[in-house]
């Protein structure tokens, strides 16, 4: 074949990889769903571009996308549901509500940790658009004085838990194509944060295409690639199975999975109390919540409807239902989701066998795209619909689900927005870490001068009790002394 013919207008004559056939197959499949426009630039693409576009398209479930675009799956009337909603079965922060004591729960959780039956799962696949940090969010330096990254913060806690219970707690880290390579490189460059190489498992979640919000047409991010984004933290279920992580956990004898988000440095990873409550309740999925401060607070509401625990998003909760109170005048729907869960591994395995169990949620977002002339457009208004699955939608399918109240100042300080925003900023999270560590020191009789910042590495002391021991043993300043200047107590 001459060089000239390889440059024919269609560009498909010199086609050793059978790209012409691929084009025909793709065009037919896409046309059946009104999505053939994504091949608009095919003739201008080189072989690598064609190959990558064809691969991306092969992954898209066009039937499902049709259904989502047509909204055929949207059948829940939250107004009706919310009217029937009640408070979920729970144990409150003061220990009331359960038939067992907090001490019993703690002992039970500690037993599981000592037997090595607990793993931690951190979801770190989000794009972190609100924070505007140009690396994966887990690499954000959250340590108020140490500058430790979120990943390092979690690793230090896991090392401390392992030391205390004499068994390692393996870390399963979910990334997405948006965060995978950089996260892996970071872990490799930092010796897996001091966790054993065999105790860190990174697996990547799937993606979903974004569509034009008006027409439902697939958007191209480039001439040779779709606008794809991670398929939501609900993508964890499929990704755990697909990656083999679920099976690896089984082989390792893991029975409970402690789930947390990468953006909450206060999350008490592998907390024996939470795990213990989960076990004592015979729960398949347990959720830690905080008490809502006001009826329409922007959190998911963990509620009980027709005997099933589920979450109704604040945006779906009618005001009337949000304002319902009990006999004592307290909010009936009081439990705010903070995305900390404990799962039975076998419950997740069952969920993974039934991929349709989790519905898709829609979000209208600004998604840059390439228009029909091949020009890149940075939209100023939300132009696209994204589809995501949420992990908490597993709650209703648990044969038994349970709720445990946590104290926000001890368990929740999310890093969502850039500094300057009213809430959930890095500054607020750093402040919460300092406040908590200051309280631990003060409880142990150490004074911290006003305005002075302190930070304690979990490896030195994991909680108030360990701070008290470290003070008594001289590993932290003595009781009765005053810390006069900012100090990081390292591991
Ligand atoms: P958010 O919903 O807060 O999203 O994720 P985000 O990506 O961090 O931030 P924005 O909305 O773009 O600003 C909550 C948690 O779920 C994880 C995130 O990494 C975070 O830990 N997540 C979210 C995933 O792992 N995958 C996803 O597809 C979405």
Short mmCIF file of C-alpha atoms and ligand atoms in Angstrom, two decimals:
data_model
loop_
_atom_site.label_atom_id
_atom_site.label_comp_id
_atom_site.label_asym_id
_atom_site.label_seq_id
_atom_site.Cartn_x
_atom_site.Cartn_y
_atom_site.Cartn_z
CA UNK A 1 0.00 0.00 0.00
CA UNK A 2 1.44 3.34 -1.01
CA UNK A 3 2.01 6.18 1.36
CA UNK A 4 -0.42 8.25 -0.60
CA UNK A 5 -3.32 5.91 -0.13
CA UNK A 6 -2.75 5.91 3.61
CA UNK A 7 -3.57 9.58 3.51
CA UNK A 8 -6.91 9.17 1.84
CA UNK A 9 -9.62 11.48 3.20
CA UNK A 10 -11.22 8.82 5.32
CA UNK A 11 -7.82 7.81 6.63
CA UNK A 12 -9.00 4.24 6.94
CA UNK A 13 -7.12 2.59 4.07
CA UNK A 14 -3.93 2.01 6.04
CA UNK A 15 -5.66 0.29 8.83
CA UNK A 16 -3.75 -2.71 10.09
CA UNK A 17 -5.59 -2.75 13.42
CA UNK A 18 -9.01 -3.05 11.80
CA UNK A 19 -10.04 0.40 12.89
CA UNK A 20 -12.37 0.78 9.93
CA UNK A 21 -14.35 -2.22 11.09
CA UNK A 22 -14.33 -0.85 14.57
CA UNK A 23 -15.67 2.43 13.25
CA UNK A 24 -18.51 0.70 11.43
CA UNK A 25 -19.41 -1.34 14.50
CA UNK A 26 -19.26 1.65 16.78
CA UNK A 27 -21.20 3.89 14.41
CA UNK A 28 -24.00 1.35 14.20
CA UNK A 29 -24.17 0.84 17.94
CA UNK A 30 -24.05 4.57 18.68
CA UNK A 31 -26.61 5.44 16.02
CA UNK A 32 -29.10 3.07 17.63
CA UNK A 33 -28.93 5.36 20.67
CA UNK A 34 -28.67 8.70 18.88
CA UNK A 35 -25.07 9.16 20.04
CA UNK A 36 -23.13 8.84 16.76
CA UNK A 37 -21.95 12.47 16.97
CA UNK A 38 -19.05 11.38 19.19
CA UNK A 39 -17.41 9.92 16.07
CA UNK A 40 -17.57 13.32 14.38
CA UNK A 41 -13.77 13.78 14.44
CA UNK A 42 -12.87 10.14 13.76
CA UNK A 43 -11.38 10.92 10.35
CA UNK A 44 -9.00 13.44 11.89
CA UNK A 45 -7.75 11.16 14.66
CA UNK A 46 -4.57 9.17 14.50
CA UNK A 47 -4.62 5.46 15.30
CA UNK A 48 -3.92 6.01 18.98
CA UNK A 49 -6.76 8.53 19.26
CA UNK A 50 -9.18 6.22 17.51
CA UNK A 51 -8.12 3.35 19.66
CA UNK A 52 -8.59 5.25 22.89
CA UNK A 53 -12.00 6.63 21.88
CA UNK A 54 -13.14 3.17 20.78
CA UNK A 55 -12.03 1.72 24.11
CA UNK A 56 -13.86 4.36 26.09
CA UNK A 57 -17.02 3.83 24.07
CA UNK A 58 -16.83 0.08 24.56
CA UNK A 59 -17.12 0.68 28.31
CA UNK A 60 -20.28 2.79 28.06
CA UNK A 61 -23.56 1.02 28.71
CA UNK A 62 -25.67 2.89 26.16
CA UNK A 63 -28.91 1.15 27.17
CA UNK A 64 -28.44 2.26 30.74
CA UNK A 65 -27.51 5.77 29.64
CA UNK A 66 -30.72 5.97 27.59
CA UNK A 67 -32.73 5.02 30.65
CA UNK A 68 -30.94 7.56 32.80
CA UNK A 69 -31.38 10.33 30.24
CA UNK A 70 -35.07 9.50 29.90
CA UNK A 71 -35.31 9.52 33.69
CA UNK A 72 -37.00 6.12 33.73
CA UNK A 73 -35.34 5.21 36.99
CA UNK A 74 -36.61 8.26 38.89
CA UNK A 75 -39.61 6.97 40.73
CA UNK A 76 -39.05 7.90 44.39
CA UNK A 77 -41.44 10.45 45.85
CA UNK A 78 -39.42 11.73 48.79
CA UNK A 79 -42.27 13.88 50.07
CA UNK A 80 -44.42 10.80 50.60
CA UNK A 81 -41.48 8.86 52.00
CA UNK A 82 -40.45 11.61 54.39
CA UNK A 83 -43.95 11.88 55.83
CA UNK A 84 -43.61 8.27 57.03
CA UNK A 85 -40.02 8.69 58.22
CA UNK A 86 -39.06 8.02 61.82
CA UNK A 87 -35.85 8.18 63.82
CA UNK A 88 -33.60 5.18 63.02
CA UNK A 89 -32.54 2.52 65.55
CA UNK A 90 -29.52 4.03 67.24
CA UNK A 91 -27.23 4.46 70.18
CA UNK A 92 -26.77 8.06 71.22
CA UNK A 93 -23.45 9.67 72.12
CA UNK A 94 -24.24 9.27 75.83
CA UNK A 95 -24.73 5.53 75.36
CA UNK A 96 -28.53 5.56 75.58
CA UNK A 97 -30.70 3.69 73.12
CA UNK A 98 -28.83 0.38 73.11
CA UNK A 99 -29.30 -2.71 75.23
CA UNK A 100 -25.55 -2.92 75.82
CA UNK A 101 -23.11 -0.48 77.37
CA UNK A 102 -20.47 1.54 75.56
CA UNK A 103 -17.81 -0.44 77.47
CA UNK A 104 -19.27 -3.72 76.18
CA UNK A 105 -19.30 -2.37 72.64
CA UNK A 106 -15.70 -1.20 72.94
CA UNK A 107 -14.57 -4.58 74.27
CA UNK A 108 -16.32 -6.36 71.39
CA UNK A 109 -14.74 -4.06 68.81
CA UNK A 110 -11.31 -4.51 70.37
CA UNK A 111 -11.71 -8.26 70.14
CA UNK A 112 -12.26 -8.00 66.36
CA UNK A 113 -9.23 -5.76 66.00
CA UNK A 114 -7.09 -8.19 68.00
CA UNK A 115 -8.24 -11.01 65.75
CA UNK A 116 -7.27 -9.00 62.67
CA UNK A 117 -10.81 -9.09 61.28
CA UNK A 118 -11.11 -5.38 60.45
CA UNK A 119 -9.94 -3.56 57.33
CA UNK A 120 -10.22 0.13 56.55
CA UNK A 121 -11.54 1.44 53.24
CA UNK A 122 -10.95 5.05 52.27
CA UNK A 123 -12.62 6.42 49.19
CA UNK A 124 -10.34 8.85 47.43
CA UNK A 125 -11.61 8.89 43.87
CA UNK A 126 -13.42 12.24 43.93
CA UNK A 127 -12.26 15.12 41.77
CA UNK A 128 -12.27 17.56 44.70
CA UNK A 129 -13.43 20.40 42.47
CA UNK A 130 -14.66 22.61 45.30
CA UNK A 131 -11.32 22.54 47.11
CA UNK A 132 -9.46 23.54 43.97
CA UNK A 133 -6.29 21.66 44.99
CA UNK A 134 -4.42 20.44 41.93
CA UNK A 135 -3.43 17.04 43.35
CA UNK A 136 -5.55 14.19 44.73
CA UNK A 137 -7.25 15.42 47.90
CA UNK A 138 -5.48 12.81 50.03
CA UNK A 139 -2.25 14.68 49.32
CA UNK A 140 -3.61 17.86 50.85
CA UNK A 141 -1.42 19.03 53.78
CA UNK A 142 -3.94 19.09 56.61
CA UNK A 143 -1.63 18.80 59.65
CA UNK A 144 -1.96 22.23 61.30
CA UNK A 145 1.70 22.29 62.36
CA UNK A 146 3.20 19.13 60.86
CA UNK A 147 1.87 19.75 57.37
CA UNK A 148 1.09 16.03 57.19
CA UNK A 149 -1.12 15.08 54.28
CA UNK A 150 -4.55 13.55 54.78
CA UNK A 151 -3.10 10.21 53.63
CA UNK A 152 -0.27 10.47 56.17
CA UNK A 153 -2.69 11.44 58.91
CA UNK A 154 -4.71 8.28 58.31
CA UNK A 155 -1.61 6.09 58.03
CA UNK A 156 -0.29 7.36 61.38
CA UNK A 157 -3.59 6.49 63.01
CA UNK A 158 -3.59 3.00 61.49
CA UNK A 159 -0.06 2.37 62.73
CA UNK A 160 -1.16 3.42 66.21
CA UNK A 161 -4.19 1.12 66.10
CA UNK A 162 -1.98 -1.76 64.93
CA UNK A 163 0.44 -1.16 67.78
CA UNK A 164 -2.35 -1.05 70.33
CA UNK A 165 -4.07 -4.25 69.24
CA UNK A 166 -1.09 -6.20 68.01
CA UNK A 167 -2.54 -6.72 64.50
CA UNK A 168 -2.23 -4.63 61.37
CA UNK A 169 -5.34 -3.09 59.90
CA UNK A 170 -5.00 -3.30 56.12
CA UNK A 171 -5.84 -0.15 54.18
CA UNK A 172 -7.88 -0.38 51.00
CA UNK A 173 -7.72 2.86 49.09
CA UNK A 174 -10.13 3.54 46.26
CA UNK A 175 -8.91 5.90 43.57
CA UNK A 176 -10.42 6.86 40.22
CA UNK A 177 -8.80 7.56 36.86
CA UNK A 178 -8.69 11.19 38.08
CA UNK A 179 -6.50 10.33 41.09
CA UNK A 180 -5.00 6.87 40.53
CA UNK A 181 -1.56 7.50 39.01
CA UNK A 182 -0.67 10.40 41.26
CA UNK A 183 -1.81 8.58 44.38
CA UNK A 184 0.24 5.52 43.48
CA UNK A 185 3.32 7.62 42.74
CA UNK A 186 2.89 9.44 46.06
CA UNK A 187 2.60 6.20 48.02
CA UNK A 188 5.63 4.71 46.29
CA UNK A 189 7.71 7.83 46.84
CA UNK A 190 6.75 7.87 50.52
CA UNK A 191 7.34 4.22 51.36
CA UNK A 192 3.61 3.55 51.67
CA UNK A 193 3.51 6.06 54.54
CA UNK A 194 5.21 3.61 56.84
CA UNK A 195 2.47 1.02 56.49
CA UNK A 196 3.65 -2.38 55.31
CA UNK A 197 3.58 -2.72 51.52
CA UNK A 198 1.29 -5.73 51.91
CA UNK A 199 -1.11 -3.70 54.00
CA UNK A 200 -1.90 -1.04 51.41
CA UNK A 201 -4.15 -1.96 48.50
CA UNK A 202 -5.02 0.63 45.91
CA UNK A 203 -7.86 -0.06 43.51
CA UNK A 204 -9.50 2.13 40.91
CA UNK A 205 -13.21 2.83 40.50
CA UNK A 206 -15.12 3.11 37.24
CA UNK A 207 -16.40 6.13 35.36
CA UNK A 208 -19.65 7.41 33.89
CA UNK A 209 -19.99 9.72 30.90
CA UNK A 210 -21.40 13.22 31.29
CA UNK A 211 -24.18 14.24 28.91
CA UNK A 212 -25.49 17.58 27.71
CA UNK A 213 -28.17 18.56 30.21
CA UNK A 214 -30.69 19.56 27.50
CA UNK A 215 -30.21 16.94 24.83
CA UNK A 216 -28.80 13.99 26.76
CA UNK A 217 -26.01 13.70 24.17
CA UNK A 218 -22.61 12.42 25.22
CA UNK A 219 -20.03 15.18 25.61
CA UNK A 220 -16.52 15.00 24.21
CA UNK A 221 -13.77 16.31 26.48
CA UNK A 222 -11.37 16.16 23.53
CA UNK A 223 -11.83 15.10 19.93
CA UNK A 224 -10.70 11.64 20.92
CA UNK A 225 -12.13 11.28 24.39
CA UNK A 226 -15.44 11.38 26.20
CA UNK A 227 -16.11 13.62 29.17
CA UNK A 228 -15.93 10.96 31.86
CA UNK A 229 -16.03 11.32 35.62
CA UNK A 230 -15.81 8.89 38.54
CA UNK A 231 -19.05 6.97 39.05
CA UNK A 232 -19.58 8.14 42.65
CA UNK A 233 -18.56 6.58 45.94
CA UNK A 234 -21.25 3.98 45.27
CA UNK A 235 -18.84 2.77 42.59
CA UNK A 236 -16.92 1.23 45.49
CA UNK A 237 -19.10 -1.86 45.47
CA UNK A 238 -18.39 -2.82 41.86
CA UNK A 239 -14.76 -1.72 42.08
CA UNK A 240 -14.12 -3.86 45.15
CA UNK A 241 -15.31 -6.90 43.29
CA UNK A 242 -13.77 -6.13 39.90
CA UNK A 243 -10.35 -5.41 41.41
CA UNK A 244 -10.26 -8.63 43.41
CA UNK A 245 -10.04 -6.65 46.67
CA UNK A 246 -13.15 -8.28 48.07
CA UNK A 247 -11.73 -11.73 47.49
CA UNK A 248 -8.35 -10.70 48.92
CA UNK A 249 -10.08 -9.47 52.08
CA UNK A 250 -11.94 -12.74 52.44
CA UNK A 251 -8.70 -14.70 52.11
CA UNK A 252 -7.18 -12.51 54.79
CA UNK A 253 -10.00 -13.26 57.20
CA UNK A 254 -11.49 -9.75 57.14
CA UNK A 255 -15.09 -9.63 58.32
CA UNK A 256 -15.79 -5.95 58.89
CA UNK A 257 -14.87 -3.03 56.72
CA UNK A 258 -14.56 0.43 58.24
CA UNK A 259 -15.44 2.94 55.49
CA UNK A 260 -14.43 6.61 55.46
CA UNK A 261 -13.94 9.50 53.07
CA UNK A 262 -10.51 10.90 52.34
CA UNK A 263 -11.52 14.42 53.29
CA UNK A 264 -12.27 14.00 57.01
CA UNK A 265 -9.07 14.05 59.09
CA UNK A 266 -10.98 13.51 62.35
CA UNK A 267 -12.55 10.23 61.28
CA UNK A 268 -11.79 7.68 64.02
CA UNK A 269 -10.54 5.02 61.63
CA UNK A 270 -11.04 1.49 62.98
CA UNK A 271 -12.73 2.86 66.10
CA UNK A 272 -13.42 -0.13 68.36
CA UNK A 273 -16.54 1.48 69.80
CA UNK A 274 -18.21 1.97 66.45
CA UNK A 275 -17.22 -1.51 65.29
CA UNK A 276 -18.44 -2.91 68.61
CA UNK A 277 -21.85 -1.24 68.37
CA UNK A 278 -22.14 -2.63 64.86
CA UNK A 279 -21.40 -6.15 66.09
CA UNK A 280 -23.59 -5.94 69.20
CA UNK A 281 -26.50 -4.72 67.05
CA UNK A 282 -26.04 -7.61 64.60
CA UNK A 283 -25.98 -4.96 61.89
CA UNK A 284 -24.93 -5.45 58.27
CA UNK A 285 -24.29 -1.75 57.75
CA UNK A 286 -23.78 0.77 60.53
CA UNK A 287 -23.57 4.49 60.04
CA UNK A 288 -22.01 7.06 62.29
CA UNK A 289 -24.04 10.27 62.36
CA UNK A 290 -24.03 13.61 64.10
CA UNK A 291 -27.02 15.35 65.58
CA UNK A 292 -28.45 17.93 63.19
CA UNK A 293 -28.21 21.48 64.50
CA UNK A 294 -31.33 22.71 62.72
CA UNK A 295 -34.09 21.10 60.63
CA UNK A 296 -32.90 22.01 57.13
CA UNK A 297 -29.16 21.55 57.76
CA UNK A 298 -27.38 20.49 54.56
CA UNK A 299 -26.72 16.88 55.47
CA UNK A 300 -28.26 13.58 54.46
CA UNK A 301 -30.94 12.54 56.92
CA UNK A 302 -30.59 8.99 58.20
CA UNK A 303 -34.15 7.82 58.81
CA UNK A 304 -36.29 4.74 59.19
CA UNK A 305 -39.06 4.21 56.65
CA UNK A 306 -41.22 1.09 56.68
CA UNK A 307 -38.68 -0.73 58.81
CA UNK A 308 -35.71 0.09 56.55
CA UNK A 309 -32.96 2.56 57.35
CA UNK A 310 -32.23 4.93 54.52
CA UNK A 311 -30.92 8.39 53.74
CA UNK A 312 -33.02 11.24 52.47
CA UNK A 313 -30.86 14.06 51.13
CA UNK A 314 -31.55 17.50 52.59
CA UNK A 315 -32.55 18.69 49.14
CA UNK A 316 -35.25 15.98 48.99
CA UNK A 317 -36.56 16.49 52.52
CA UNK A 318 -39.71 18.63 52.67
CA UNK A 319 -39.52 21.35 55.33
CA UNK A 320 -42.57 20.01 57.11
CA UNK A 321 -40.93 16.61 57.61
CA UNK A 322 -37.63 18.19 58.62
CA UNK A 323 -39.38 20.14 61.36
CA UNK A 324 -41.21 17.21 62.97
CA UNK A 325 -40.40 16.87 66.68
CA UNK A 326 -40.84 14.12 69.26
CA UNK A 327 -42.64 14.40 72.63
CA UNK A 328 -39.57 16.03 74.17
CA UNK A 329 -39.50 18.68 71.46
CA UNK A 330 -36.35 17.34 69.79
CA UNK A 331 -36.04 16.93 66.04
CA UNK A 332 -37.52 13.59 65.04
CA UNK A 333 -35.24 13.30 62.03
CA UNK A 334 -32.11 14.19 63.95
CA UNK A 335 -29.42 12.01 62.43
CA UNK A 336 -27.08 13.71 59.95
CA UNK A 337 -24.93 11.52 57.71
CA UNK A 338 -21.15 12.06 57.91
CA UNK A 339 -20.25 9.20 55.58
CA UNK A 340 -18.59 6.92 58.11
CA UNK A 341 -19.85 3.36 57.87
CA UNK A 342 -19.05 -0.13 59.06
CA UNK A 343 -19.94 -2.94 56.66
CA UNK A 344 -20.12 -6.66 57.01
CA UNK A 345 -17.89 -7.90 54.22
CA UNK A 346 -20.45 -10.49 53.16
CA UNK A 347 -23.12 -7.81 52.85
CA UNK A 348 -20.89 -5.94 50.39
CA UNK A 349 -20.23 -9.17 48.52
CA UNK A 350 -23.97 -9.72 48.12
CA UNK A 351 -24.42 -6.16 46.94
CA UNK A 352 -21.64 -6.60 44.39
CA UNK A 353 -23.49 -9.59 42.92
CA UNK A 354 -26.51 -7.39 42.27
CA UNK A 355 -25.17 -4.38 40.35
CA UNK A 356 -28.58 -2.75 39.86
CA UNK A 357 -29.10 -2.40 43.61
CA UNK A 358 -27.68 1.11 43.72
CA UNK A 359 -29.62 3.77 41.83
CA UNK A 360 -27.94 6.65 40.01
CA UNK A 361 -28.21 10.23 41.21
CA UNK A 362 -27.95 13.19 38.86
CA UNK A 363 -25.92 16.33 39.34
CA UNK A 364 -25.94 19.33 37.04
CA UNK A 365 -22.38 20.59 36.66
CA UNK A 366 -20.10 22.70 34.48
CA UNK A 367 -18.26 20.27 32.24
CA UNK A 368 -15.79 21.60 29.63
CA UNK A 369 -16.33 20.06 26.19
CA UNK A 370 -15.41 20.19 22.52
CA UNK A 371 -18.20 21.59 20.33
CA UNK A 372 -19.21 20.47 16.84
CA UNK A 373 -16.48 22.64 15.29
CA UNK A 374 -13.85 21.07 17.49
CA UNK A 375 -13.51 24.15 19.70
CA UNK A 376 -12.99 23.67 23.42
CA UNK A 377 -15.76 25.33 25.48
CA UNK A 378 -15.40 26.23 29.18
CA UNK A 379 -19.04 26.70 30.17
CA UNK A 380 -19.95 29.50 32.53
CA UNK A 381 -23.20 27.89 33.54
CA UNK A 382 -23.88 24.24 34.40
CA UNK A 383 -24.26 22.55 31.03
CA UNK A 384 -24.06 18.86 31.81
CA UNK A 385 -25.64 16.07 33.77
CA UNK A 386 -23.35 13.70 35.64
CA UNK A 387 -24.49 10.37 37.02
CA UNK A 388 -23.22 9.00 40.31
CA UNK A 389 -23.97 6.16 42.66
CA UNK A 390 -23.91 6.72 46.42
CA UNK A 391 -22.69 4.12 48.88
CA UNK A 392 -25.32 4.97 51.45
CA UNK A 393 -28.04 3.73 49.12
CA UNK A 394 -27.03 0.28 50.33
CA UNK A 395 -28.66 0.98 53.70
CA UNK A 396 -32.19 -0.15 52.86
CA UNK A 397 -30.97 -3.48 51.56
CA UNK A 398 -29.19 -4.35 54.81
CA UNK A 399 -31.20 -6.96 56.70
CA UNK A 400 -30.36 -4.92 59.76
CA UNK A 401 -28.83 -1.44 59.84
CA UNK A 402 -27.85 0.61 62.84
CA UNK A 403 -26.91 4.20 63.66
CA UNK A 404 -24.31 5.46 66.14
CA UNK A 405 -24.15 9.09 67.20
CA UNK A 406 -20.74 10.74 67.27
CA UNK A 407 -19.74 14.13 68.67
CA UNK A 408 -18.89 16.39 65.72
CA UNK A 409 -15.89 18.00 67.44
CA UNK A 410 -14.40 14.51 67.85
CA UNK A 411 -15.21 12.86 64.56
CA UNK A 412 -16.04 15.29 61.77
CA UNK A 413 -14.08 18.08 60.11
CA UNK A 414 -14.48 17.73 56.34
CA UNK A 415 -12.17 19.47 53.89
CA UNK A 416 -14.51 20.33 51.05
CA UNK A 417 -14.15 24.01 50.16
CA UNK A 418 -11.20 26.33 49.64
CA UNK A 419 -10.27 28.67 52.47
CA UNK A 420 -12.49 31.71 52.46
CA UNK A 421 -15.70 29.71 52.09
CA UNK A 422 -18.08 29.84 55.07
CA UNK A 423 -17.77 26.15 56.03
CA UNK A 424 -15.81 22.93 55.59
CA UNK A 425 -12.51 24.60 54.75
CA UNK A 426 -8.93 23.48 55.42
CA UNK A 427 -8.65 26.25 58.05
CA UNK A 428 -11.71 24.91 59.86
CA UNK A 429 -10.40 21.32 59.75
CA UNK A 430 -6.98 22.38 61.07
CA UNK A 431 -8.70 24.38 63.81
CA UNK A 432 -10.77 21.32 64.76
CA UNK A 433 -7.63 19.15 65.02
CA UNK A 434 -5.91 21.72 67.24
CA UNK A 435 -9.02 22.10 69.44
CA UNK A 436 -9.38 18.36 69.92
CA UNK A 437 -5.71 17.83 70.79
CA UNK A 438 -5.78 20.83 73.12
CA UNK A 439 -8.78 19.32 74.95
CA UNK A 440 -6.99 15.98 75.33
CA UNK A 441 -4.00 17.73 76.88
CA UNK A 442 -6.18 19.84 79.16
CA UNK A 443 -8.08 16.74 80.31
CA UNK A 444 -4.69 15.29 81.26
CA UNK A 445 -3.92 18.41 83.33
CA UNK A 446 -1.60 20.14 80.84
CA UNK A 447 -2.35 23.81 80.17
CA UNK A 448 -2.17 25.24 76.68
CA UNK A 449 -1.84 29.03 76.56
CA UNK A 450 -4.56 30.93 74.72
CA UNK A 451 -4.02 31.09 70.98
CA UNK A 452 -1.29 28.43 71.07
CA UNK A 453 -1.64 25.57 68.59
CA UNK A 454 -0.88 21.95 69.39
CA UNK A 455 -0.91 18.85 67.23
CA UNK A 456 -0.28 15.30 68.40
CA UNK A 457 0.68 12.47 66.06
CA UNK A 458 -1.55 9.41 66.69
CA UNK A 459 1.58 7.32 66.96
CA UNK A 460 2.43 9.18 70.14
CA UNK A 461 -1.11 9.18 71.51
CA UNK A 462 -4.25 8.04 69.75
CA UNK A 463 -6.95 9.48 72.01
CA UNK A 464 -7.59 11.20 75.34
CA UNK A 465 -6.68 8.06 77.29
CA UNK A 466 -3.31 7.66 75.55
CA UNK A 467 -2.59 11.37 75.98
CA UNK A 468 -3.13 10.94 79.73
CA UNK A 469 -0.70 7.96 79.78
CA UNK A 470 1.87 9.85 77.71
CA UNK A 471 1.63 12.81 80.10
CA UNK A 472 2.06 10.50 83.11
CA UNK A 473 5.03 8.74 81.48
CA UNK A 474 6.81 11.93 80.46
CA UNK A 475 6.33 11.52 76.70
CA UNK A 476 4.21 14.70 76.69
CA UNK A 477 4.64 17.79 78.91
CA UNK A 478 3.85 17.14 82.56
CA UNK A 479 0.53 17.89 84.21
CA UNK A 480 0.47 21.36 85.70
CA UNK A 481 2.87 22.82 83.10
CA UNK A 482 1.81 25.24 80.39
CA UNK A 483 2.60 24.95 76.70
CA UNK A 484 3.49 28.50 75.71
CA UNK A 485 4.21 28.19 71.99
CA UNK A 486 2.92 26.19 69.04
CA UNK A 487 4.09 22.61 69.26
CA UNK A 488 3.84 19.46 67.17
CA UNK A 489 4.27 16.29 69.19
CA UNK A 490 5.52 13.86 66.57
CA UNK A 491 5.31 10.08 66.45
P1 LIG B 1 -17.54 14.50 47.45
O1 LIG B 1 -18.92 14.21 47.06
O2 LIG B 1 -17.34 15.49 48.52
O3 LIG B 1 -16.74 14.91 46.16
O4 LIG B 1 -16.84 13.15 47.84
P2 LIG B 1 -15.25 15.39 45.96
O5 LIG B 1 -14.81 14.86 44.67
O6 LIG B 1 -14.35 15.07 47.11
O7 LIG B 1 -15.37 16.95 45.90
P3 LIG B 1 -16.16 17.89 44.87
O8 LIG B 1 -17.62 17.62 45.05
O9 LIG B 1 -15.67 17.60 43.48
O10 LIG B 1 -15.76 19.24 45.35
C1 LIG B 1 -16.94 12.58 49.08
C2 LIG B 1 -15.92 11.46 49.18
O11 LIG B 1 -16.19 10.47 48.24
C3 LIG B 1 -15.07 10.24 47.40
C4 LIG B 1 -14.24 11.51 47.49
O12 LIG B 1 -12.89 11.24 47.18
C5 LIG B 1 -14.47 11.89 48.94
O13 LIG B 1 -13.66 11.10 49.78
N1 LIG B 1 -15.55 9.97 46.04
C6 LIG B 1 -16.48 10.78 45.47
C7 LIG B 1 -15.03 8.90 45.37
O14 LIG B 1 -14.17 8.16 45.89
N2 LIG B 1 -15.48 8.66 44.11
C8 LIG B 1 -16.41 9.42 43.51
O15 LIG B 1 -16.76 9.13 42.36
C9 LIG B 1 -16.93 10.51 44.22
#
